[in-house]
Structures are given as C-alpha cells and as structure tokens.
Amino acid sequence: MATRTDASTRREQILKEAARLFAERGFHGVGVDEIGAAVGISGPGLYRHFPGKDAMLAELLVGISGQLLTGGRRRVAEAGAGAAGGPGAVLDSLIEGHIDFALDDRPLITLHDRELDRLRDSDRKLVRQLQRQYVELWVEVVRDVHPELAEPPARAAVHAVFGLLNSTPHLSRPKLPGRTATAALLHAMARGAFASAAEAAAKA
Amino acid sequence: MATRTDASTRREQILKEAARLFAERGFHGVGVDEIGAAVGISGPGLYRHFPGKDAMLAELLVGISGQLLTGGRRRVAEAGAGAAGGPGAVLDSLIEGHIDFALDDRPLITLHDRELDRLRDSDRKLVRQLQRQYVELWVEVVRDVHPELAEPPARAAVHAVFGLLNSTPHLSRPKLPGRTATAALLHAMARGAFASAAEAAAKA
DNA sequence: CCCTCAGGTTAGCGCTCGTTAACCCATTTC
DNA sequence: GAAATGGGTTAACGAGCGCTAACCTGAGGG
C-alpha cells in the first residue's frame, strides 16, 4: 500500500495545481475539470478529496496565512532571543522570511491578496485575523527599529513593504537577475523604505 | 436633448461602477445584471452602450494604461525641461503622479494588475505594450538619478516600487492617516527604496 | 402629425459550471 | 473468499451566466 507520505501526495498535488491555476486565471476563471486534468484525474474525482471547490481555496488561504504568521513568530523569537545585532536583526529576519516565501511560492502569494473575497464568511474572518496578527507582528518590530514612527504610519508602511516584496510574481522570470541577487535587492529596498518612512515621520 | 457632456455621462457612469465591482469581486464574479443595477438600468440595457462585458474591461484597462503613460511622459517633459532640481525632480514628479492615481482611482489600480489576463489577445497585447513603455520610462529616469543601477535590477526595482505604491487599496480607509500624509509617506518610501537599491548595487 | 431613433424593457436561449448519482474496480481486512 | 473501502469513472441535473430577440416609449425633426 501507499506509505503515509505517498497517501498525502495526491491531496497536496491537487492543492499545488489548484493554487497555480487560481493564481493564473482567477478562482472563477478555472473549472474543476481543469484542476482535475492538471493532476491526471478528471472532474468530479476531486470530490473524493475535497467537499468542494471553495474548500480548496479556503485551505490554501488559511494555510498561507498561518504559515506566514507562525514562521514570522518563530523568527522573531529566535532572532530576538539572541539579541545579537539588536532589533535590526529581527527585522532583517522577518524580511528574509517573507522574501523566501514570495520567491518560492509565487502562486500562493498572488492568491493571498487577490482571492480573499471569494471565501465563505467564517473562513474569510479567520484568514483576515491571521493576516492582521502577521501585520501587527511586523508593526511591533518596525517600531522597535524606528521608534520615531507612530503606529498608523508604521502600519501603512508595513502594508506598502508587503506590496513591494510581493511584486515578484509580476516580473517575467527570464529577465530577473538570479534568485539571490533579487532577494538581496528586495531586502535592501525594504530596509531603505522603512528607514525613509521613519525619517519623513521624524521631520514632520 | 442631453448635452454633449450629459450624453457621455451614462457611459462613464457605467465604466466607473463596472470598475468598482470588478475590483471588488473580480471580473468573473460580477454579472451584467449587477453592473446594470448599479447604474439604475437593468441587465441587457448595457448592450446599448457596449458590445459586451469584455469590452468594458478592455476599455478600462486600455484607458488606465494609456493615462498612466501619457501622464508620465508629460511629467517627464515638463520636469525635465526646466532642469531645476536635476534628475531627482523628474523622478519626484513621476512618483507624485503615480501616487495621485493610486489614491484617487483605487479600483482602477486594482484592476490594472489583477484582471489583465481576462482580455482578448489583441487588447492584452496593447495593454502590455503600454505598461512596458511606462516601465521603461521609469527605468530611464531612475537610472538617470542612480547611474550605479544596471538595467535589469533597475527594472526589478521599478516593479517593486509599483507594488509599494499600489498597496493603498489593501488598506482599510479609516485607519489611514490623511491623504496628504499618506502621499508623503509613500513618496518618501519610494525614494528611499530606490536609493537603497542603488546603494546595494554599487556595493556588489 | 408621423417618422426616426436613442435608450430602455422583459423573455428566453444556449452554454458552462459546480455538484450529485450511480456504477466500477483494486486492494486490504476479516 | 467474501466484504468493505478508497479512489476513480461517466452521465446528468440545476443554476447562473452572457447575450439576443422582440417589443416599448418619449423626444426631436421634417
């Protein structure tokens, strides 16, 4: 029989392909037949693994939001505990983690801020809550590094930097510099953006 | 009879409501009946003004892209001609224009990078071409201000800053600082992001 | 006074989509 | 060796969609 890891493969395979298709053509733009075809089964076979199309999107979005949040918390705990490098190191770790995610799971990042409104109310509330906690985590760290920033502009700045970091899906692959170069570029830009936000706030 | 400007009002009204609805729930998520209802007529009455639902989206996207490009070109010509303030002033003008657009036409900005793939091939090609020219305009100006930046990272940086500036639709309205404060914040962040990108490039 | 016509209306067609029903077949379990 | 079960199939249904057809109306223009 299939091993434990093989048994979960089919579900994960479906989720992965669904994420790609949803990101490419939008939730309403892809049919269940296409998702099935992408994993080699056809149409209603998916209903052996998921109660419906909505459930796939919900599981994807909840998974992404949760992963981002727990990963961020882990990094804050780790980088904060050592206290080597000061609060700046914590922010660097957060940025690095988000960049890794944006570069490695591009379809998921795309879905994350594009298809939230297609969820059932309860799922949407959950995802929103996870997202909000993730933002608050960032806001605290950013204000630790830049105490001149009041909370509302800090929150706006965090959202803006998310926009910056999540811009990678818009770039056509071949024109990009290498992955590490891109990551370094985005990292520098994020830090610079925060620094300038703090400067502007201090001046005003 | 209706005057010339009144005659165009209904069309514009439809486009405006369609943009809002498309941005809120996605192109496939909105029916023609809803668009009609939003302007006080119902369903198929829209076909007196547009050949189809696709045509509304196409007109919106082409309009946005064209407006951004011509506005950008105008600003480059104006700010570049005076030569007062050097190349930095040109970049500031570009940033300012983009921020105005992002803050004043939030649904359009959302559509702009979200629903491009729902267009007919010819329309999509046109929009892509306009977008590319707009990016190239920015790349030239940015490299004028930061000559250390090679072209590929400059292009990536421009895309990233677009993501930053276009993040405003994600922010819930009431929590934002005032419009001018938000604009100033975004402006500072954009400049800082470019500067840091150039710094990082010079170091590498 | 009729004609035209812009700009609506409602009814309904045809298609696509998500979902269910009914059936099938390996493989495991007792 | 039968029975149960996981994972798949095809057929078909019902709803919703974009769009067309056919009809209506009120305001100019000759």
JSON list of N, CA and C in Angstrom, two decimals, chain A residues 34-106:
[
{"chain": "A", "resi": 34, "resn": "GLU", "atom": "N", "xyz": [-10.57, 21.39, -15.09]},
{"chain": "A", "resi": 34, "resn": "GLU", "atom": "CA", "xyz": [-9.17, 21.75, -15.37]},
{"chain": "A", "resi": 34, "resn": "GLU", "atom": "C", "xyz": [-8.26, 21.35, -14.23]},
{"chain": "A", "resi": 35, "resn": "ILE", "atom": "N", "xyz": [-8.73, 21.58, -13.00]},
{"chain": "A", "resi": 35, "resn": "ILE", "atom": "CA", "xyz": [-7.91, 21.20, -11.85]},
{"chain": "A", "resi": 35, "resn": "ILE", "atom": "C", "xyz": [-7.69, 19.70, -11.85]},
{"chain": "A", "resi": 36, "resn": "GLY", "atom": "N", "xyz": [-8.77, 18.96, -12.11]},
{"chain": "A", "resi": 36, "resn": "GLY", "atom": "CA", "xyz": [-8.64, 17.51, -12.18]},
{"chain": "A", "resi": 36, "resn": "GLY", "atom": "C", "xyz": [-7.66, 17.09, -13.26]},
{"chain": "A", "resi": 37, "resn": "ALA", "atom": "N", "xyz": [-7.80, 17.68, -14.45]},
{"chain": "A", "resi": 37, "resn": "ALA", "atom": "CA", "xyz": [-6.91, 17.33, -15.55]},
{"chain": "A", "resi": 37, "resn": "ALA", "atom": "C", "xyz": [-5.46, 17.60, -15.19]},
{"chain": "A", "resi": 38, "resn": "ALA", "atom": "N", "xyz": [-5.22, 18.65, -14.42]},
{"chain": "A", "resi": 38, "resn": "ALA", "atom": "CA", "xyz": [-3.85, 19.01, -14.07]},
{"chain": "A", "resi": 38, "resn": "ALA", "atom": "C", "xyz": [-3.18, 17.96, -13.20]},
{"chain": "A", "resi": 39, "resn": "VAL", "atom": "N", "xyz": [-3.98, 17.13, -12.52]},
{"chain": "A", "resi": 39, "resn": "VAL", "atom": "CA", "xyz": [-3.37, 16.09, -11.69]},
{"chain": "A", "resi": 39, "resn": "VAL", "atom": "C", "xyz": [-3.67, 14.70, -12.25]},
{"chain": "A", "resi": 40, "resn": "GLY", "atom": "N", "xyz": [-4.20, 14.66, -13.46]},
{"chain": "A", "resi": 40, "resn": "GLY", "atom": "CA", "xyz": [-4.37, 13.38, -14.14]},
{"chain": "A", "resi": 40, "resn": "GLY", "atom": "C", "xyz": [-5.66, 12.65, -13.86]},
{"chain": "A", "resi": 41, "resn": "ILE", "atom": "N", "xyz": [-6.54, 13.22, -13.05]},
{"chain": "A", "resi": 41, "resn": "ILE", "atom": "CA", "xyz": [-7.86, 12.64, -12.89]},
{"chain": "A", "resi": 41, "resn": "ILE", "atom": "C", "xyz": [-8.84, 13.62, -13.50]},
{"chain": "A", "resi": 42, "resn": "SER", "atom": "N", "xyz": [-10.09, 13.26, -13.56]},
{"chain": "A", "resi": 42, "resn": "SER", "atom": "CA", "xyz": [-10.93, 14.16, -14.33]},
{"chain": "A", "resi": 42, "resn": "SER", "atom": "C", "xyz": [-12.18, 14.57, -13.57]},
{"chain": "A", "resi": 43, "resn": "GLY", "atom": "N", "xyz": [-12.35, 15.83, -13.41]},
{"chain": "A", "resi": 43, "resn": "GLY", "atom": "CA", "xyz": [-13.53, 16.45, -12.90]},
{"chain": "A", "resi": 43, "resn": "GLY", "atom": "C", "xyz": [-13.94, 16.05, -11.51]},
{"chain": "A", "resi": 44, "resn": "PRO", "atom": "N", "xyz": [-15.03, 15.34, -11.41]},
{"chain": "A", "resi": 44, "resn": "PRO", "atom": "CA", "xyz": [-15.63, 15.07, -10.10]},
{"chain": "A", "resi": 44, "resn": "PRO", "atom": "C", "xyz": [-14.80, 14.16, -9.21]},
{"chain": "A", "resi": 45, "resn": "GLY", "atom": "N", "xyz": [-13.73, 13.60, -9.73]},
{"chain": "A", "resi": 45, "resn": "GLY", "atom": "CA", "xyz": [-12.87, 12.80, -8.89]},
{"chain": "A", "resi": 45, "resn": "GLY", "atom": "C", "xyz": [-12.30, 13.60, -7.73]},
{"chain": "A", "resi": 46, "resn": "LEU", "atom": "N", "xyz": [-12.23, 14.90, -7.91]},
{"chain": "A", "resi": 46, "resn": "LEU", "atom": "CA", "xyz": [-11.71, 15.76, -6.85]},
{"chain": "A", "resi": 46, "resn": "LEU", "atom": "C", "xyz": [-12.56, 15.68, -5.59]},
{"chain": "A", "resi": 47, "resn": "TYR", "atom": "N", "xyz": [-13.82, 15.34, -5.76]},
{"chain": "A", "resi": 47, "resn": "TYR", "atom": "CA", "xyz": [-14.73, 15.37, -4.62]},
{"chain": "A", "resi": 47, "resn": "TYR", "atom": "C", "xyz": [-14.47, 14.22, -3.65]},
{"chain": "A", "resi": 48, "resn": "ARG", "atom": "N", "xyz": [-13.58, 13.29, -4.02]},
{"chain": "A", "resi": 48, "resn": "ARG", "atom": "CA", "xyz": [-13.13, 12.28, -3.06]},
{"chain": "A", "resi": 48, "resn": "ARG", "atom": "C", "xyz": [-12.14, 12.88, -2.06]},
{"chain": "A", "resi": 49, "resn": "HIS", "atom": "N", "xyz": [-11.59, 14.05, -2.41]},
{"chain": "A", "resi": 49, "resn": "HIS", "atom": "CA", "xyz": [-10.55, 14.64, -1.56]},
{"chain": "A", "resi": 49, "resn": "HIS", "atom": "C", "xyz": [-10.98, 15.96, -0.91]},
{"chain": "A", "resi": 50, "resn": "PHE", "atom": "N", "xyz": [-11.90, 16.65, -1.57]},
{"chain": "A", "resi": 50, "resn": "PHE", "atom": "CA", "xyz": [-12.37, 17.93, -1.04]},
{"chain": "A", "resi": 50, "resn": "PHE", "atom": "C", "xyz": [-13.89, 18.01, -1.18]},
{"chain": "A", "resi": 51, "resn": "PRO", "atom": "N", "xyz": [-14.54, 18.63, -0.22]},
{"chain": "A", "resi": 51, "resn": "PRO", "atom": "CA", "xyz": [-16.01, 18.75, -0.30]},
{"chain": "A", "resi": 51, "resn": "PRO", "atom": "C", "xyz": [-16.46, 19.71, -1.39]},
{"chain": "A", "resi": 52, "resn": "GLY", "atom": "N", "xyz": [-15.56, 20.49, -1.95]},
{"chain": "A", "resi": 52, "resn": "GLY", "atom": "CA", "xyz": [-15.97, 21.41, -3.00]},
{"chain": "A", "resi": 52, "resn": "GLY", "atom": "C", "xyz": [-14.83, 22.30, -3.42]},
{"chain": "A", "resi": 53, "resn": "LYS", "atom": "N", "xyz": [-15.07, 23.06, -4.46]},
{"chain": "A", "resi": 53, "resn": "LYS", "atom": "CA", "xyz": [-14.04, 23.94, -4.99]},
{"chain": "A", "resi": 53, "resn": "LYS", "atom": "C", "xyz": [-13.66, 25.00, -3.96]},
{"chain": "A", "resi": 54, "resn": "ASP", "atom": "N", "xyz": [-14.67, 25.56, -3.29]},
{"chain": "A", "resi": 54, "resn": "ASP", "atom": "CA", "xyz": [-14.41, 26.58, -2.28]},
{"chain": "A", "resi": 54, "resn": "ASP", "atom": "C", "xyz": [-13.45, 26.08, -1.21]},
{"chain": "A", "resi": 55, "resn": "ALA", "atom": "N", "xyz": [-13.62, 24.80, -0.83]},
{"chain": "A", "resi": 55, "resn": "ALA", "atom": "CA", "xyz": [-12.79, 24.26, 0.24]},
{"chain": "A", "resi": 55, "resn": "ALA", "atom": "C", "xyz": [-11.32, 24.27, -0.13]},
{"chain": "A", "resi": 56, "resn": "MET", "atom": "N", "xyz": [-11.04, 24.07, -1.43]},
{"chain": "A", "resi": 56, "resn": "MET", "atom": "CA", "xyz": [-9.63, 24.09, -1.85]},
{"chain": "A", "resi": 56, "resn": "MET", "atom": "C", "xyz": [-9.05, 25.48, -1.63]},
{"chain": "A", "resi": 57, "resn": "LEU", "atom": "N", "xyz": [-9.78, 26.49, -2.09]},
{"chain": "A", "resi": 57, "resn": "LEU", "atom": "CA", "xyz": [-9.29, 27.86, -1.91]},
{"chain": "A", "resi": 57, "resn": "LEU", "atom": "C", "xyz": [-9.14, 28.19, -0.44]},
{"chain": "A", "resi": 58, "resn": "ALA", "atom": "N", "xyz": [-10.13, 27.78, 0.35]},
{"chain": "A", "resi": 58, "resn": "ALA", "atom": "CA", "xyz": [-10.07, 28.08, 1.78]},
{"chain": "A", "resi": 58, "resn": "ALA", "atom": "C", "xyz": [-8.83, 27.46, 2.42]},
{"chain": "A", "resi": 59, "resn": "GLU", "atom": "N", "xyz": [-8.60, 26.17, 2.10]},
{"chain": "A", "resi": 59, "resn": "GLU", "atom": "CA", "xyz": [-7.45, 25.51, 2.70]},
{"chain": "A", "resi": 59, "resn": "GLU", "atom": "C", "xyz": [-6.15, 26.19, 2.28]},
{"chain": "A", "resi": 60, "resn": "LEU", "atom": "N", "xyz": [-6.09, 26.61, 1.03]},
{"chain": "A", "resi": 60, "resn": "LEU", "atom": "CA", "xyz": [-4.89, 27.30, 0.56]},
{"chain": "A", "resi": 60, "resn": "LEU", "atom": "C", "xyz": [-4.66, 28.60, 1.32]},
{"chain": "A", "resi": 61, "resn": "LEU", "atom": "N", "xyz": [-5.69, 29.41, 1.41]},
{"chain": "A", "resi": 61, "resn": "LEU", "atom": "CA", "xyz": [-5.52, 30.74, 2.02]},
{"chain": "A", "resi": 61, "resn": "LEU", "atom": "C", "xyz": [-5.25, 30.64, 3.51]},
{"chain": "A", "resi": 62, "resn": "VAL", "atom": "N", "xyz": [-5.98, 29.75, 4.18]},
{"chain": "A", "resi": 62, "resn": "VAL", "atom": "CA", "xyz": [-5.72, 29.58, 5.61]},
{"chain": "A", "resi": 62, "resn": "VAL", "atom": "C", "xyz": [-4.31, 29.06, 5.82]},
{"chain": "A", "resi": 63, "resn": "GLY", "atom": "N", "xyz": [-3.90, 28.12, 4.98]},
{"chain": "A", "resi": 63, "resn": "GLY", "atom": "CA", "xyz": [-2.55, 27.58, 5.11]},
{"chain": "A", "resi": 63, "resn": "GLY", "atom": "C", "xyz": [-1.49, 28.65, 4.93]},
{"chain": "A", "resi": 64, "resn": "ILE", "atom": "N", "xyz": [-1.64, 29.47, 3.90]},
{"chain": "A", "resi": 64, "resn": "ILE", "atom": "CA", "xyz": [-0.66, 30.52, 3.65]},
{"chain": "A", "resi": 64, "resn": "ILE", "atom": "C", "xyz": [-0.58, 31.46, 4.84]},
{"chain": "A", "resi": 65, "resn": "SER", "atom": "N", "xyz": [-1.72, 31.96, 5.26]},
{"chain": "A", "resi": 65, "resn": "SER", "atom": "CA", "xyz": [-1.73, 32.95, 6.33]},
{"chain": "A", "resi": 65, "resn": "SER", "atom": "C", "xyz": [-1.12, 32.38, 7.60]},
{"chain": "A", "resi": 66, "resn": "GLY", "atom": "N", "xyz": [-1.49, 31.14, 7.90]},
{"chain": "A", "resi": 66, "resn": "GLY", "atom": "CA", "xyz": [-0.96, 30.52, 9.10]},
{"chain": "A", "resi": 66, "resn": "GLY", "atom": "C", "xyz": [0.54, 30.30, 9.00]},
{"chain": "A", "resi": 67, "resn": "GLN", "atom": "N", "xyz": [0.98, 29.86, 7.83]},
{"chain": "A", "resi": 67, "resn": "GLN", "atom": "CA", "xyz": [2.41, 29.62, 7.64]},
{"chain": "A", "resi": 67, "resn": "GLN", "atom": "C", "xyz": [3.20, 30.91, 7.82]},
{"chain": "A", "resi": 68, "resn": "LEU", "atom": "N", "xyz": [2.72, 31.98, 7.20]},
{"chain": "A", "resi": 68, "resn": "LEU", "atom": "CA", "xyz": [3.40, 33.26, 7.33]},
{"chain": "A", "resi": 68, "resn": "LEU", "atom": "C", "xyz": [3.48, 33.67, 8.79]},
{"chain": "A", "resi": 69, "resn": "LEU", "atom": "N", "xyz": [2.36, 33.54, 9.48]},
{"chain": "A", "resi": 69, "resn": "LEU", "atom": "CA", "xyz": [2.32, 34.02, 10.87]},
{"chain": "A", "resi": 69, "resn": "LEU", "atom": "C", "xyz": [3.24, 33.19, 11.76]},
{"chain": "A", "resi": 70, "resn": "THR", "atom": "N", "xyz": [3.12, 31.87, 11.70]},
{"chain": "A", "resi": 70, "resn": "THR", "atom": "CA", "xyz": [3.95, 31.06, 12.59]},
{"chain": "A", "resi": 70, "resn": "THR", "atom": "C", "xyz": [5.42, 31.20, 12.23]},
{"chain": "A", "resi": 71, "resn": "GLY", "atom": "N", "xyz": [5.72, 31.27, 10.93]},
{"chain": "A", "resi": 71, "resn": "GLY", "atom": "CA", "xyz": [7.11, 31.48, 10.53]},
{"chain": "A", "resi": 71, "resn": "GLY", "atom": "C", "xyz": [7.63, 32.80, 11.07]},
{"chain": "A", "resi": 72, "resn": "GLY", "atom": "N", "xyz": [6.84, 33.83, 10.97]},
{"chain": "A", "resi": 72, "resn": "GLY", "atom": "CA", "xyz": [7.25, 35.14, 11.47]},
{"chain": "A", "resi": 72, "resn": "GLY", "atom": "C", "xyz": [7.48, 35.12, 12.97]},
{"chain": "A", "resi": 73, "resn": "ARG", "atom": "N", "xyz": [6.55, 34.46, 13.68]},
{"chain": "A", "resi": 73, "resn": "ARG", "atom": "CA", "xyz": [6.71, 34.40, 15.13]},
{"chain": "A", "resi": 73, "resn": "ARG", "atom": "C", "xyz": [7.97, 33.64, 15.51]},
{"chain": "A", "resi": 74, "resn": "ARG", "atom": "N", "xyz": [8.20, 32.55, 14.80]},
{"chain": "A", "resi": 74, "resn": "ARG", "atom": "CA", "xyz": [9.41, 31.78, 15.09]},
{"chain": "A", "resi": 74, "resn": "ARG", "atom": "C", "xyz": [10.66, 32.64, 14.89]},
{"chain": "A", "resi": 75, "resn": "ARG", "atom": "N", "xyz": [10.69, 33.36, 13.79]},
{"chain": "A", "resi": 75, "resn": "ARG", "atom": "CA", "xyz": [11.86, 34.19, 13.51]},
{"chain": "A", "resi": 75, "resn": "ARG", "atom": "C", "xyz": [12.03, 35.28, 14.55]},
{"chain": "A", "resi": 76, "resn": "VAL", "atom": "N", "xyz": [10.93, 35.88, 14.97]},
{"chain": "A", "resi": 76, "resn": "VAL", "atom": "CA", "xyz": [11.04, 36.93, 15.98]},
{"chain": "A", "resi": 76, "resn": "VAL", "atom": "C", "xyz": [11.58, 36.35, 17.28]},
{"chain": "A", "resi": 77, "resn": "ALA", "atom": "N", "xyz": [11.08, 35.16, 17.64]},
{"chain": "A", "resi": 77, "resn": "ALA", "atom": "CA", "xyz": [11.56, 34.54, 18.87]},
{"chain": "A", "resi": 77, "resn": "ALA", "atom": "C", "xyz": [13.05, 34.21, 18.77]},
{"chain": "A", "resi": 78, "resn": "GLU", "atom": "N", "xyz": [13.44, 33.60, 17.67]},
{"chain": "A", "resi": 78, "resn": "GLU", "atom": "CA", "xyz": [14.84, 33.22, 17.50]},
{"chain": "A", "resi": 78, "resn": "GLU", "atom": "C", "xyz": [15.77, 34.42, 17.44]},
{"chain": "A", "resi": 79, "resn": "ALA", "atom": "N", "xyz": [15.49, 35.33, 16.53]},
{"chain": "A", "resi": 79, "resn": "ALA", "atom": "CA", "xyz": [16.38, 36.48, 16.35]},
{"chain": "A", "resi": 79, "resn": "ALA", "atom": "C", "xyz": [16.32, 37.41, 17.54]},
{"chain": "A", "resi": 80, "resn": "GLY", "atom": "N", "xyz": [15.16, 37.48, 18.18]},
{"chain": "A", "resi": 80, "resn": "GLY", "atom": "CA", "xyz": [15.03, 38.36, 19.33]},
{"chain": "A", "resi": 80, "resn": "GLY", "atom": "C", "xyz": [15.74, 37.82, 20.55]},
{"chain": "A", "resi": 81, "resn": "ALA", "atom": "N", "xyz": [15.75, 36.48, 20.69]},
{"chain": "A", "resi": 81, "resn": "ALA", "atom": "CA", "xyz": [16.35, 35.88, 21.88]},
{"chain": "A", "resi": 81, "resn": "ALA", "atom": "C", "xyz": [17.85, 36.13, 21.94]},
{"chain": "A", "resi": 82, "resn": "GLY", "atom": "N", "xyz": [18.53, 35.90, 20.83]},
{"chain": "A", "resi": 82, "resn": "GLY", "atom": "CA", "xyz": [19.95, 36.11, 20.81]},
{"chain": "A", "resi": 82, "resn": "GLY", "atom": "C", "xyz": [20.32, 37.54, 21.13]},
{"chain": "A", "resi": 83, "resn": "ALA", "atom": "N", "xyz": [19.51, 38.47, 20.66]},
{"chain": "A", "resi": 83, "resn": "ALA", "atom": "CA", "xyz": [19.74, 39.90, 20.85]},
{"chain": "A", "resi": 83, "resn": "ALA", "atom": "C", "xyz": [21.05, 40.35, 20.20]},
{"chain": "A", "resi": 84, "resn": "ALA", "atom": "N", "xyz": [21.63, 39.48, 19.38]},
{"chain": "A", "resi": 84, "resn": "ALA", "atom": "CA", "xyz": [22.82, 39.89, 18.64]},
{"chain": "A", "resi": 84, "resn": "ALA", "atom": "C", "xyz": [22.39, 40.68, 17.41]},
{"chain": "A", "resi": 85, "resn": "GLY", "atom": "N", "xyz": [22.92, 41.87, 17.28]},
{"chain": "A", "resi": 85, "resn": "GLY", "atom": "CA", "xyz": [22.56, 42.69, 16.13]},
{"chain": "A", "resi": 85, "resn": "GLY", "atom": "C", "xyz": [21.41, 43.61, 16.44]},
{"chain": "A", "resi": 86, "resn": "GLY", "atom": "N", "xyz": [20.84, 43.50, 17.63]},
{"chain": "A", "resi": 86, "resn": "GLY", "atom": "CA", "xyz": [19.79, 44.43, 18.03]},
{"chain": "A", "resi": 86, "resn": "GLY", "atom": "C", "xyz": [18.50, 44.18, 17.28]},
{"chain": "A", "resi": 87, "resn": "PRO", "atom": "N", "xyz": [17.56, 45.11, 17.41]},
{"chain": "A", "resi": 87, "resn": "PRO", "atom": "CA", "xyz": [16.24, 44.94, 16.78]},
{"chain": "A", "resi": 87, "resn": "PRO", "atom": "C", "xyz": [16.34, 44.88, 15.26]},
{"chain": "A", "resi": 88, "resn": "GLY", "atom": "N", "xyz": [17.37, 45.48, 14.70]},
{"chain": "A", "resi": 88, "resn": "GLY", "atom": "CA", "xyz": [17.52, 45.44, 13.25]},
{"chain": "A", "resi": 88, "resn": "GLY", "atom": "C", "xyz": [17.63, 44.02, 12.73]},
{"chain": "A", "resi": 89, "resn": "ALA", "atom": "N", "xyz": [18.28, 43.17, 13.49]},
{"chain": "A", "resi": 89, "resn": "ALA", "atom": "CA", "xyz": [18.44, 41.79, 13.05]},
{"chain": "A", "resi": 89, "resn": "ALA", "atom": "C", "xyz": [17.10, 41.07, 13.00]},
{"chain": "A", "resi": 90, "resn": "VAL", "atom": "N", "xyz": [16.20, 41.40, 13.94]},
{"chain": "A", "resi": 90, "resn": "VAL", "atom": "CA", "xyz": [14.88, 40.78, 13.92]},
{"chain": "A", "resi": 90, "resn": "VAL", "atom": "C", "xyz": [14.14, 41.18, 12.66]},
{"chain": "A", "resi": 91, "resn": "LEU", "atom": "N", "xyz": [14.18, 42.47, 12.36]},
{"chain": "A", "resi": 91, "resn": "LEU", "atom": "CA", "xyz": [13.51, 42.95, 11.14]},
{"chain": "A", "resi": 91, "resn": "LEU", "atom": "C", "xyz": [14.11, 42.29, 9.90]},
{"chain": "A", "resi": 92, "resn": "ASP", "atom": "N", "xyz": [15.43, 42.18, 9.87]},
{"chain": "A", "resi": 92, "resn": "ASP", "atom": "CA", "xyz": [16.07, 41.52, 8.74]},
{"chain": "A", "resi": 92, "resn": "ASP", "atom": "C", "xyz": [15.57, 40.09, 8.59]},
{"chain": "A", "resi": 93, "resn": "SER", "atom": "N", "xyz": [15.39, 39.42, 9.70]},
{"chain": "A", "resi": 93, "resn": "SER", "atom": "CA", "xyz": [14.94, 38.04, 9.63]},
{"chain": "A", "resi": 93, "resn": "SER", "atom": "C", "xyz": [13.51, 37.95, 9.10]},
{"chain": "A", "resi": 94, "resn": "LEU", "atom": "N", "xyz": [12.67, 38.88, 9.56]},
{"chain": "A", "resi": 94, "resn": "LEU", "atom": "CA", "xyz": [11.29, 38.91, 9.05]},
{"chain": "A", "resi": 94, "resn": "LEU", "atom": "C", "xyz": [11.29, 39.14, 7.54]},
{"chain": "A", "resi": 95, "resn": "ILE", "atom": "N", "xyz": [12.06, 40.11, 7.12]},
{"chain": "A", "resi": 95, "resn": "ILE", "atom": "CA", "xyz": [12.11, 40.43, 5.69]},
{"chain": "A", "resi": 95, "resn": "ILE", "atom": "C", "xyz": [12.59, 39.23, 4.89]},
{"chain": "A", "resi": 96, "resn": "GLU", "atom": "N", "xyz": [13.65, 38.61, 5.41]},
{"chain": "A", "resi": 96, "resn": "GLU", "atom": "CA", "xyz": [14.20, 37.45, 4.70]},
{"chain": "A", "resi": 96, "resn": "GLU", "atom": "C", "xyz": [13.15, 36.35, 4.55]},
{"chain": "A", "resi": 97, "resn": "GLY", "atom": "N", "xyz": [12.44, 36.08, 5.64]},
{"chain": "A", "resi": 97, "resn": "GLY", "atom": "CA", "xyz": [11.43, 35.05, 5.58]},
{"chain": "A", "resi": 97, "resn": "GLY", "atom": "C", "xyz": [10.34, 35.35, 4.57]},
{"chain": "A", "resi": 98, "resn": "HIS", "atom": "N", "xyz": [9.91, 36.58, 4.56]},
{"chain": "A", "resi": 98, "resn": "HIS", "atom": "CA", "xyz": [8.84, 36.95, 3.62]},
{"chain": "A", "resi": 98, "resn": "HIS", "atom": "C", "xyz": [9.33, 36.86, 2.17]},
{"chain": "A", "resi": 99, "resn": "ILE", "atom": "N", "xyz": [10.56, 37.28, 1.95]},
{"chain": "A", "resi": 99, "resn": "ILE", "atom": "CA", "xyz": [11.12, 37.20, 0.60]},
{"chain": "A", "resi": 99, "resn": "ILE", "atom": "C", "xyz": [11.22, 35.75, 0.15]},
{"chain": "A", "resi": 100, "resn": "ASP", "atom": "N", "xyz": [11.71, 34.88, 1.02]},
{"chain": "A", "resi": 100, "resn": "ASP", "atom": "CA", "xyz": [11.77, 33.46, 0.67]},
{"chain": "A", "resi": 100, "resn": "ASP", "atom": "C", "xyz": [10.42, 32.96, 0.22]},
{"chain": "A", "resi": 101, "resn": "PHE", "atom": "N", "xyz": [9.41, 33.32, 1.01]},
{"chain": "A", "resi": 101, "resn": "PHE", "atom": "CA", "xyz": [8.07, 32.86, 0.68]},
{"chain": "A", "resi": 101, "resn": "PHE", "atom": "C", "xyz": [7.60, 33.43, -0.66]},
{"chain": "A", "resi": 102, "resn": "ALA", "atom": "N", "xyz": [7.84, 34.72, -0.85]},
{"chain": "A", "resi": 102, "resn": "ALA", "atom": "CA", "xyz": [7.37, 35.35, -2.09]},
{"chain": "A", "resi": 102, "resn": "ALA", "atom": "C", "xyz": [8.07, 34.77, -3.31]},
{"chain": "A", "resi": 103, "resn": "LEU", "atom": "N", "xyz": [9.34, 34.42, -3.16]},
{"chain": "A", "resi": 103, "resn": "LEU", "atom": "CA", "xyz": [10.08, 33.91, -4.31]},
{"chain": "A", "resi": 103, "resn": "LEU", "atom": "C", "xyz": [9.80, 32.43, -4.56]},
{"chain": "A", "resi": 104, "resn": "ASP", "atom": "N", "xyz": [9.57, 31.68, -3.50]},
{"chain": "A", "resi": 104, "resn": "ASP", "atom": "CA", "xyz": [9.41, 30.24, -3.65]},
{"chain": "A", "resi": 104, "resn": "ASP", "atom": "C", "xyz": [7.97, 29.82, -3.90]},
{"chain": "A", "resi": 105, "resn": "ASP", "atom": "N", "xyz": [7.03, 30.57, -3.42]},
{"chain": "A", "resi": 105, "resn": "ASP", "atom": "CA", "xyz": [5.62, 30.19, -3.58]},
{"chain": "A", "resi": 105, "resn": "ASP", "atom": "C", "xyz": [4.84, 31.33, -4.23]},
{"chain": "A", "resi": 106, "resn": "ARG", "atom": "N", "xyz": [5.24, 31.68, -5.40]},
{"chain": "A", "resi": 106, "resn": "ARG", "atom": "CA", "xyz": [4.65, 32.82, -6.08]},
{"chain": "A", "resi": 106, "resn": "ARG", "atom": "C", "xyz": [3.14, 32.69, -6.25]}
]
